[in-house]
Amino acid sequence: MGGGMTTTTGTRDFLLPDLGEGLSEAEIVEWRVAVGDVVTVDQTVVEVETAKAVVDVPCPYAGRVVALHGAAGEVRPVGQPLITIAPLDGDGGDDPHATYREEERAGSGNVLIGYGTGHGGSGRRRRPRLAVAPEPGAPAAADTPAPTAGPDPAPRSAPLVISPIVRRLARERGLDLAALHGTGPGGVIRRADVEAASAAPSAKLAAVPDSPAAHVGLAPAGDGDVVIPLTGIRKAIADKLSRSRREIPEVTIWVDVDATGLLATRAAINAATPEAPVSILALLARICLSGLRKYPQLNAHVDTEGQRIVQSAGVHLGIAAQTDRGLVVPVLRDAQRLTTRELAAALAETTAAARAGTLPPARLTGGTFTLNNYGVFGVDGSTPIINHPEAALLGVGRIVDKPWVVDGQLAVRKVTQLSLTFDHRVCDGGVAGGFLRHVADCVEQPALLVANV
């Protein structure tokens, strides 16, 4: 676990650690501790959201919490203070009864620590922000010092919100929490309050960035418009796809295939060993791995700075998965080493963890080729955007009954469409077409797959 320590008046600052490849910041979702609480080594103190996952962050120090740096919804740069810990000195701080739950503080009407409150002398509320990350190493915009005993000089009290789900729901629906009336104990705003407010005709939109330049050429938001900040994973998706389109000269080719034989093969496998079923996605992954072994040019990326193409020794297979947080691409590292059953098990575990938001950031980076089964959405085909910096992506449409010519006779078969989007810098059409045809042939005649593995 990364982090840092300073020794000012005996306190120690735990710095936001590096949470994964390419991540320079994280948004605070929920503090798990409050000022005055006693923490132990490796106790989870905060839940943060990166552009890739929601992560529990443990603190490497033990002692008493004297400051929380940042409130829920604020972005903290990697390497900046996250929490300040003071050593226990026999002042009774190690008494477990000295700690208390945030819900109890809310019930008594006290302001919650770490949930958008105006901590500190100014009492200034944090304005909604554009999705602009602070430069790494730059000072944080709003550290949260320990609360003082005096009254908050802010003319407008901060909303009482316990659940980060409630805060996120309000943000998604464009509601200003400070304008809502909480019906929970002590005025706590509940999910029902947010839903009731969003259903009301007079629901107020959350404030948008107040820079006139942000609205040049755009119609102003009107009554009933939904304003959704481009932040978190949505911003990460937008940035990555935009970069892919800017940098990669991509080409998409496609072919319709008869998947009747593939479905029959899966049924035979699962009938023989029902205790360890194999999915169609696992069979398609096995076919892709076979194709990449034959056409390694597609298991690569372009190093623009080094002016070279790097073909990866192992296939780190990305699987596009739709989740409540947005589209993510978890990665199975060295997938070529797995058997088909191991692939099936790994895919099931990985996609379930991705939808639950429990995958660590390291599992969401480093892919070399992506498989996207968009057929689950009931569509036949698409022109997928490559998952930068990879060189290719195979998309699979829905499998449906269609008329098909078999041995000169018209028959009803299980047909799907395969789409391959590839980086034209790493290969020409012959290689891409050869890979797609290999995949199509293995789908139509699974026996060919056995001959190539």
C-alpha positions as a printed NumPy array, in Angstrom:
array([[  0.   ,   0.   ,   0.   ],
       [  1.384,   3.344,  -1.04 ],
       [  1.153,   6.503,   0.966],
       [  3.398,   8.769,   2.925],
       [  4.118,  10.115,   6.357],
       [  4.924,  13.469,   7.831],
       [  5.915,  14.071,  11.422],
       [  4.481,  17.484,  12.245],
       [  3.628,  17.612,  15.97 ],
       [  3.698,  13.833,  16.044],
       [  0.882,  13.361,  13.524],
       [  1.14 ,  11.28 ,  10.396],
       [ -0.453,  12.051,   7.036],
       [ -1.56 ,   9.078,   4.98 ],
       [ -1.303,  10.103,   1.321],
       [ -3.708,   8.819,  -1.322],
       [ -1.787,   5.877,  -2.801],
       [ -1.408,   4.867,  -6.431],
       [ -4.544,   2.78 ,  -6.988],
       [ -3.696,   1.394, -10.388],
       [ -2.089,   1.888, -13.761],
       [ -2.666,   5.353, -15.169],
       [ -4.79 ,   6.578, -12.261],
       [ -3.835,  10.017, -10.964],
       [ -6.871,  10.797,  -8.807],
       [ -9.859,   9.352,  -6.993],
       [-13.227,  10.679,  -5.868],
       [-14.222,  10.221,  -2.25 ],
       [-17.426,   8.172,  -2.037],
       [-17.782,   7.556,   1.692],
       [-15.67 ,   8.061,   4.779],
       [-15.708,   5.011,   7.034],
       [-14.282,   6.932,  10.002],
       [-14.813,  10.33 ,  11.599],
       [-12.543,  12.805,  13.371],
       [-11.912,  11.459,  16.881],
       [-12.241,   7.794,  15.916],
       [ -9.479,   5.356,  16.781],
       [ -8.2  ,   3.265,  13.872],
       [ -5.989,   0.209,  13.673],
       [ -3.354,  -0.713,  11.093],
       [ -4.912,  -1.698,   7.739],
       [ -8.395,  -0.644,   8.806],
       [-10.496,   0.617,   5.888],
       [-10.975,   4.36 ,   6.402],
       [-12.542,   5.519,   3.132],
       [-14.22 ,   4.269,  -0.01 ],
       [-13.086,   6.015,  -3.182],
       [-14.089,   5.785,  -6.815],
       [-11.487,   5.872,  -9.539],
       [-12.142,   5.962, -13.242],
       [-12.067,   2.18 , -13.134],
       [-13.554,   0.874,  -9.891],
       [-14.791,   1.575,  -6.381],
       [-11.985,   0.806,  -3.933],
       [-11.775,   0.43 ,  -0.142],
       [ -8.619,   2.179,   1.075],
       [ -6.966,   0.87 ,   4.269],
       [ -4.764,   3.093,   6.426],
       [ -1.264,   1.793,   7.269],
       [ -1.152,   3.743,  10.574],
       [ -2.843,   3.233,  13.933],
       [ -4.002,   6.062,  16.176],
       [ -6.666,   8.729,  16.453],
       [ -8.143,  10.492,  13.412],
       [ -7.49 ,  14.226,  13.664],
       [ -8.368,  15.324,  10.113],
       [-10.11 ,  14.053,   7.023],
       [ -8.851,  15.703,   3.84 ],
       [-11.774,  16.073,   1.466],
       [-15.512,  15.476,   1.514],
       [-17.686,  12.987,  -0.329],
       [-17.825,  13.922,  -3.979],
       [-14.439,  15.672,  -3.966],
       [-11.54 ,  14.505,  -6.092],
       [ -8.168,  13.912,  -4.444],
       [ -4.928,  13.654,  -6.443],
       [ -2.645,  10.699,  -5.83 ],
       [  0.11 ,  11.661,  -3.402],
       [ -1.927,  14.292,  -1.545],
       [ -2.995,  13.89 ,   2.123],
       [ -6.07 ,  11.742,   2.639],
       [ -6.276,  11.379,   6.43 ],
       [ -4.187,  12.583,   9.374],
       [ -3.533,  10.249,  12.311],
       [ -2.195,  11.17 ,  15.749],
       [ -0.633,   8.521,  17.992],
       [ -2.537,   7.443,  21.086],
       [ -1.005,   8.995,  24.189],
       [ -3.073,   7.62 ,  27.042],
       [ -5.763,  10.302,  26.808],
       [ -8.499,   7.713,  26.765],
       [ -8.513,   7.591,  22.978],
       [ -8.17 ,   3.811,  22.978],
       [-11.536,   3.456,  24.698],
       [-13.86 ,   1.939,  22.073],
       [-16.79 ,   3.774,  23.669],
       [-15.197,   7.068,  22.669],
       [-16.087,   6.412,  19.036],
       [-19.553,   6.874,  17.675],
       [-21.419,   6.156,  14.494],
       [-22.082,   8.754,  11.825],
       [-25.777,   7.873,  11.849],
       [-25.967,   8.802,  15.549],
       [-24.327,  12.13 ,  14.841],
       [-26.904,  12.748,  12.115],
       [-29.733,  11.833,  14.476],
       [-28.566,  14.436,  16.974],
       [-28.509,  17.091,  14.272],
       [-24.712,  17.398,  14.198],
       [-23.022,  17.979,  10.855],
       [-21.543,  14.841,   9.367],
       [-17.848,  14.59 ,   8.659],
       [-16.917,  13.787,   5.074],
       [-20.315,  14.196,   3.403],
       [-20.145,  17.518,   1.6  ],
       [-20.044,  19.659,   4.74 ],
       [-18.435,  23.066,   4.877],
       [-15.692,  22.158,   7.358],
       [-13.271,  24.823,   8.433],
       [-13.45 ,  28.496,   9.164],
       [-14.959,  29.723,   5.931],
       [-17.915,  27.398,   5.974],
       [-17.997,  27.726,   2.165],
       [-19.899,  25.044,   0.295],
       [-18.028,  23.308,  -2.496],
       [-19.402,  24.316,  -5.866],
       [-20.267,  21.589,  -8.389],
       [-17.284,  20.991, -10.593],
       [-16.496,  20.165, -14.144],
       [-14.725,  16.85 , -14.654],
       [-11.314,  18.51 , -14.63 ],
       [ -8.697,  16.682, -12.619],
       [ -6.174,  18.675, -10.595],
       [ -2.665,  18.381, -11.859],
       [ -0.705,  15.641, -10.076],
       [  1.198,  17.153,  -7.194],
       [ -0.872,  20.343,  -7.166],
       [ -2.258,  21.433,  -3.79 ],
       [ -5.74 ,  20.152,  -3.051],
       [ -8.611,  22.555,  -3.479],
       [-10.392,  21.892,  -0.204],
       [ -8.744,  19.938,   2.585],
       [-11.022,  19.102,   5.483],
       [ -9.507,  20.093,   8.85 ],
       [-10.792,  18.873,  12.171],
       [-14.123,  20.478,  13.071],
       [-14.024,  23.285,  15.615],
       [-16.211,  23.595,  18.667],
       [-17.704,  26.892,  17.522],
       [-20.767,  27.254,  15.309],
       [-20.473,  26.948,  11.544],
       [-20.477,  30.482,  10.184],
       [-21.991,  29.324,   6.887],
       [-25.297,  31.063,   6.264],
       [-26.636,  27.9  ,   4.728],
       [-26.351,  24.626,   6.617],
       [-24.946,  21.629,   4.759],
       [-27.34 ,  18.819,   3.866],
       [-27.338,  15.768,   6.13 ],
       [-26.646,  12.738,   3.971],
       [-25.49 ,   9.421,   5.367],
       [-25.647,   7.199,   2.283],
       [-23.305,   7.807,  -0.667],
       [-25.973,   6.105,  -2.774],
       [-28.384,   8.923,  -1.93 ],
       [-25.77 ,  11.542,  -2.834],
       [-24.985,   9.829,  -6.115],
       [-28.683,   9.421,  -6.955],
       [-29.239,  13.126,  -6.381],
       [-26.258,  13.969,  -8.57 ],
       [-27.51 ,  11.701, -11.369],
       [-30.972,  13.302, -11.237],
       [-29.639,  16.843, -11.169],
       [-30.918,  17.699,  -7.698],
       [-29.373,  20.152,  -5.234],
       [-29.303,  18.331,  -1.902],
       [-29.196,  21.603,   0.019],
       [-32.665,  22.414,  -1.317],
       [-34.206,  19.136,  -0.121],
       [-36.02 ,  18.511,   3.136],
       [-34.853,  15.334,   4.87 ],
       [-37.477,  13.158,   6.503],
       [-35.034,  10.888,   8.302],
       [-33.938,  11.185,  11.945],
       [-32.445,  14.606,  12.614],
       [-33.311,  15.773,   9.096],
       [-31.219,  13.144,   7.295],
       [-31.994,  13.05 ,   3.572],
       [-33.124,   9.595,   2.514],
       [-33.383,   7.954,  -0.884],
       [-37.18 ,   8.392,  -0.752],
       [-36.681,  12.146,  -0.357],
       [-34.537,  12.291,  -3.49 ],
       [-36.981,  10.192,  -5.483],
       [-39.916,  12.312,  -4.338],
       [-38.105,  15.516,  -5.244],
       [-37.075,  14.25 ,  -8.679],
       [-40.676,  13.275,  -9.401],
       [-42.008,  16.703,  -8.434],
       [-42.571,  19.195, -11.3  ],
       [-40.679,  21.864,  -9.374],
       [-37.544,  19.766,  -8.883],
       [-34.482,  21.99 ,  -9.08 ],
       [-31.552,  21.116, -11.253],
       [-28.175,  20.952,  -9.613],
       [-26.026,  23.959, -10.34 ],
       [-23.856,  23.665, -13.408],
       [-20.383,  25.2  , -13.72 ],
       [-20.857,  28.944, -13.74 ],
       [-18.244,  29.827, -16.303],
       [-19.889,  31.529, -19.31 ],
       [-17.259,  29.923, -21.509],
       [-18.652,  26.514, -20.628],
       [-21.899,  27.369, -22.401],
       [-20.643,  29.049, -25.566],
       [-22.58 ,  27.704, -28.516],
       [-24.892,  25.625, -26.31 ],
       [-28.513,  26.201, -25.479],
       [-28.955,  26.839, -21.75 ],
       [-30.441,  24.082, -19.64 ],
       [-34.172,  24.603, -19.365],
       [-36.893,  23.347, -17.086],
       [-37.098,  19.592, -17.238],
       [-33.634,  19.161, -18.783],
       [-31.413,  16.623, -17.061],
       [-27.848,  17.779, -16.49 ],
       [-25.415,  14.916, -15.938],
       [-21.842,  15.894, -15.01 ],
       [-19.265,  14.088, -17.114],
       [-17.34 ,  12.662, -14.158],
       [-16.008,   9.398, -12.809],
       [-16.275,   6.349, -15.026],
       [-18.421,   8.209, -17.586],
       [-15.596,  10.711, -18.073],
       [-13.038,   7.888, -18.284],
       [-15.095,   6.12 , -20.96 ],
       [-15.516,   9.335, -22.932],
       [-11.811,  10.163, -22.742],
       [-10.681,   6.694, -23.746],
       [-13.076,   6.314, -26.674],
       [-12.298,   9.812, -27.919],
       [ -8.588,   9.073, -27.771],
       [ -9.133,   5.812, -29.627],
       [-10.945,   7.588, -32.445],
       [ -8.324,  10.348, -32.587],
       [ -5.259,   8.124, -32.665],
       [ -6.252,   4.813, -34.249],
       [ -7.017,   4.493, -37.981],
       [ -9.584,   1.759, -37.449],
       [-11.355,  -0.394, -39.981],
       [-14.348,  -2.686, -39.362],
       [-15.055,  -5.848, -41.327],
       [-17.841,  -8.324, -40.662],
       [-19.315, -11.645, -41.726],
       [-22.527, -13.593, -41.038],
       [-21.925, -17.094, -39.717],
       [-23.96 , -20.207, -39.004],
       [-23.557, -20.848, -35.266],
       [-25.731, -23.976, -35.187],
       [-22.701, -26.231, -34.788],
       [-21.277, -24.098, -31.973],
       [-24.541, -24.264, -30.029],
       [-24.69 , -28.021, -30.544],
       [-21.113, -28.38 , -29.297],
       [-21.863, -26.378, -26.175],
       [-24.971, -28.481, -25.498],
       [-22.945, -31.704, -25.84 ],
       [-20.226, -30.454, -23.481],
       [-22.718, -29.351, -20.825],
       [-24.735, -32.552, -21.098],
       [-21.591, -34.579, -20.44 ],
       [-20.481, -32.473, -17.466],
       [-23.418, -30.437, -16.139],
       [-21.524, -29.646, -12.931],
       [-19.124, -27.406, -14.871],
       [-21.093, -25.707, -17.656],
       [-19.372, -23.876, -20.491],
       [-20.873, -20.666, -21.874],
       [-21.016, -19.548, -25.481],
       [-18.794, -16.618, -24.456],
       [-16.157, -19.063, -23.218],
       [-16.219, -20.943, -26.536],
       [-15.931, -17.669, -28.451],
       [-13.023, -16.664, -26.229],
       [-11.316, -19.997, -26.978],
       [-11.836, -19.412, -30.697],
       [-10.374, -15.89 , -30.423],
       [ -7.319, -17.254, -28.617],
       [ -6.846, -19.777, -31.392],
       [ -7.097, -17.013, -33.981],
       [ -4.597, -14.803, -32.164],
       [ -2.149, -17.67 , -32.018],
       [ -2.39 , -17.882, -35.801],
       [ -2.475, -14.116, -36.34 ],
       [ -0.415, -12.547, -33.513],
       [ -0.299,  -9.222, -35.358],
       [ -3.68 ,  -8.403, -33.81 ],
       [ -2.494,  -9.086, -30.255],
       [ -0.457,  -5.894, -30.222],
       [ -0.38 ,  -2.157, -29.727],
       [  1.335,   0.757, -31.417],
       [  3.98 ,   2.606, -29.396],
       [  3.708,   6.016, -31.026],
       [  6.575,   7.552, -29.058],
       [  8.925,   4.718, -29.902],
       [  7.605,   4.44 , -33.46 ],
       [  7.16 ,   0.689, -33.171],
       [  4.563,  -2.062, -32.989],
       [  4.701,  -4.246, -29.891],
       [  3.234,  -7.758, -30.18 ],
       [  2.405,  -9.151, -26.751],
       [  3.765, -12.531, -25.703],
       [  0.59 , -13.369, -23.773],
       [ -3.043, -12.739, -24.593],
       [ -4.57 , -10.536, -21.92 ],
       [ -8.178, -10.935, -22.965],
       [-10.566,  -8.069, -22.23 ],
       [-14.275,  -8.796, -21.89 ],
       [-16.61 ,  -5.833, -22.377],
       [-19.152,  -5.828, -19.541],
       [-22.064,  -3.48 , -18.996],
       [-22.501,  -2.511, -15.34 ],
       [-24.547,  -0.036, -13.325],
       [-21.478,   2.246, -13.322],
       [-21.045,   2.041, -17.097],
       [-19.059,  -0.016, -19.57 ],
       [-15.94 ,  -1.655, -18.14 ],
       [-13.468,  -4.093, -19.688],
       [-12.09 ,  -6.525, -17.095],
       [ -9.017,  -8.451, -18.221],
       [ -8.095, -12.127, -18.017],
       [ -4.317, -12.12 , -17.984],
       [ -2.54 , -14.854, -19.976],
       [ -5.873, -16.268, -21.052],
       [ -4.122, -18.563, -23.529],
       [ -2.937, -20.678, -20.579],
       [ -6.473, -21.525, -19.468],
       [ -8.482, -24.525, -20.55 ],
       [-11.941, -23.921, -21.95 ],
       [-13.529, -24.847, -18.616],
       [-11.127, -22.58 , -16.767],
       [-12.003, -19.821, -19.213],
       [-15.706, -20.342, -18.522],
       [-15.188, -20.187, -14.758],
       [-12.908, -17.145, -14.972],
       [-15.337, -15.308, -17.242],
       [-18.286, -15.972, -14.935],
       [-16.356, -14.829, -11.854],
       [-14.885, -11.79 , -13.576],
       [-18.093, -10.459, -15.113],
       [-19.974, -10.972, -11.827],
       [-17.288,  -9.077,  -9.91 ],
       [-17.263,  -6.306, -12.527],
       [-21.028,  -5.801, -12.202],
       [-20.715,  -5.815,  -8.414],
       [-17.934,  -3.21 ,  -8.611],
       [-15.507,  -5.337,  -6.59 ],
       [-12.725,  -5.747,  -9.148],
       [ -9.478,  -3.964,  -8.215],
       [ -8.248,  -1.382, -10.743],
       [ -5.399,  -3.679, -11.8  ],
       [ -7.984,  -6.103, -13.233],
       [ -9.352,  -3.373, -15.5  ],
       [ -6.156,  -2.442, -17.317],
       [ -3.514,  -4.05 , -19.471],
       [ -5.672,  -5.836, -22.057],
       [ -4.257,  -6.77 , -25.466],
       [ -7.45 ,  -7.862, -27.269],
       [-11.14 ,  -7.383, -26.44 ],
       [-14.187,  -9.605, -26.995],
       [-17.53 ,  -7.77 , -26.947],
       [-20.763,  -9.78 , -26.915],
       [-23.257,  -7.001, -27.65 ],
       [-25.75 ,  -9.61 , -28.844],
       [-27.053,  -9.762, -25.278],
       [-28.671,  -6.37 , -25.986],
       [-30.679,  -7.851, -28.848],
       [-28.695,  -6.217, -31.667],
       [-27.262,  -7.884, -34.74 ],
       [-24.107,  -5.898, -35.381],
       [-22.062,  -2.777, -34.755],
       [-18.823,  -1.019, -35.635],
       [-17.058,  -1.254, -32.238],
       [-14.487,   1.296, -31.124],
       [-11.14 ,  -0.247, -30.212],
       [-10.237,  -0.279, -26.527],
       [ -7.159,   1.959, -26.682],
       [ -4.258,   1.115, -26.886],
       [ -5.202,  -2.342, -28.174],
       [ -5.142,  -3.133, -31.872],
       [ -8.348,  -5.101, -32.364],
       [-11.779,  -5.956, -30.972],
       [-14.188,  -8.724, -31.979],
       [-17.895,  -8.009, -31.614],
       [-20.587, -10.698, -31.614],
       [-24.238, -10.027, -32.382],
       [-27.313, -11.945, -31.25 ],
       [-27.834, -15.508, -32.416],
       [-31.211, -15.815, -34.155],
       [-33.064, -18.169, -36.485],
       [-32.547, -17.187, -40.126],
       [-32.916, -18.842, -43.509],
       [-29.592, -20.311, -44.587],
       [-28.479, -22.404, -47.533],
       [-27.076, -25.796, -46.46 ],
       [-25.861, -28.191, -49.177],
       [-27.904, -26.361, -51.773],
       [-31.093, -26.494, -49.697],
       [-32.767, -23.712, -47.751],
       [-32.842, -24.371, -44.005],
       [-33.452, -22.502, -40.764],
       [-30.167, -22.089, -38.902],
       [-28.783, -20.223, -35.864],
       [-27.047, -17.221, -37.411],
       [-24.939, -14.46 , -35.901],
       [-22.805, -11.621, -37.194],
       [-19.138, -11.203, -36.253],
       [-17.51 ,  -7.758, -36.513],
       [-13.77 ,  -7.186, -36.286],
       [-12.464,  -3.658, -35.782],
       [ -8.704,  -3.426, -36.203],
       [ -5.91 ,  -0.868, -36.201],
       [ -4.775,  -0.587, -39.811],
       [ -1.302,   0.401, -38.625],
       [ -0.55 ,  -3.065, -37.231],
       [ -1.673,  -5.063, -40.247],
       [ -3.393,  -4.956, -43.6  ],
       [ -6.71 ,  -6.411, -44.675],
       [ -5.25 ,  -9.831, -45.449],
       [ -4.31 , -10.494, -41.825],
       [ -7.545,  -9.062, -40.426],
       [ -9.638, -10.971, -42.942],
       [ -7.695, -14.148, -42.219],
       [ -8.336, -13.826, -38.485],
       [-12.052, -13.129, -38.939],
       [-12.433, -16.01 , -41.38 ],
       [-10.642, -18.342, -38.943],
       [-13.037, -17.315, -36.18 ],
       [-16.033, -17.734, -38.478],
       [-14.909, -21.171, -39.649],
       [-14.434, -22.36 , -36.057],
       [-17.896, -21.084, -35.134],
       [-19.419, -22.945, -38.073],
       [-17.27 , -26.061, -37.659],
       [-16.074, -26.389, -34.064],
       [-14.042, -29.446, -35.025],
       [-11.586, -27.068, -36.687],
       [-10.958, -25.52 , -33.294],
       [ -9.82 , -28.867, -31.905],
       [ -7.324, -29.148, -34.716],
       [ -5.768, -25.803, -33.814],
       [ -5.43 , -26.098, -30.013]])
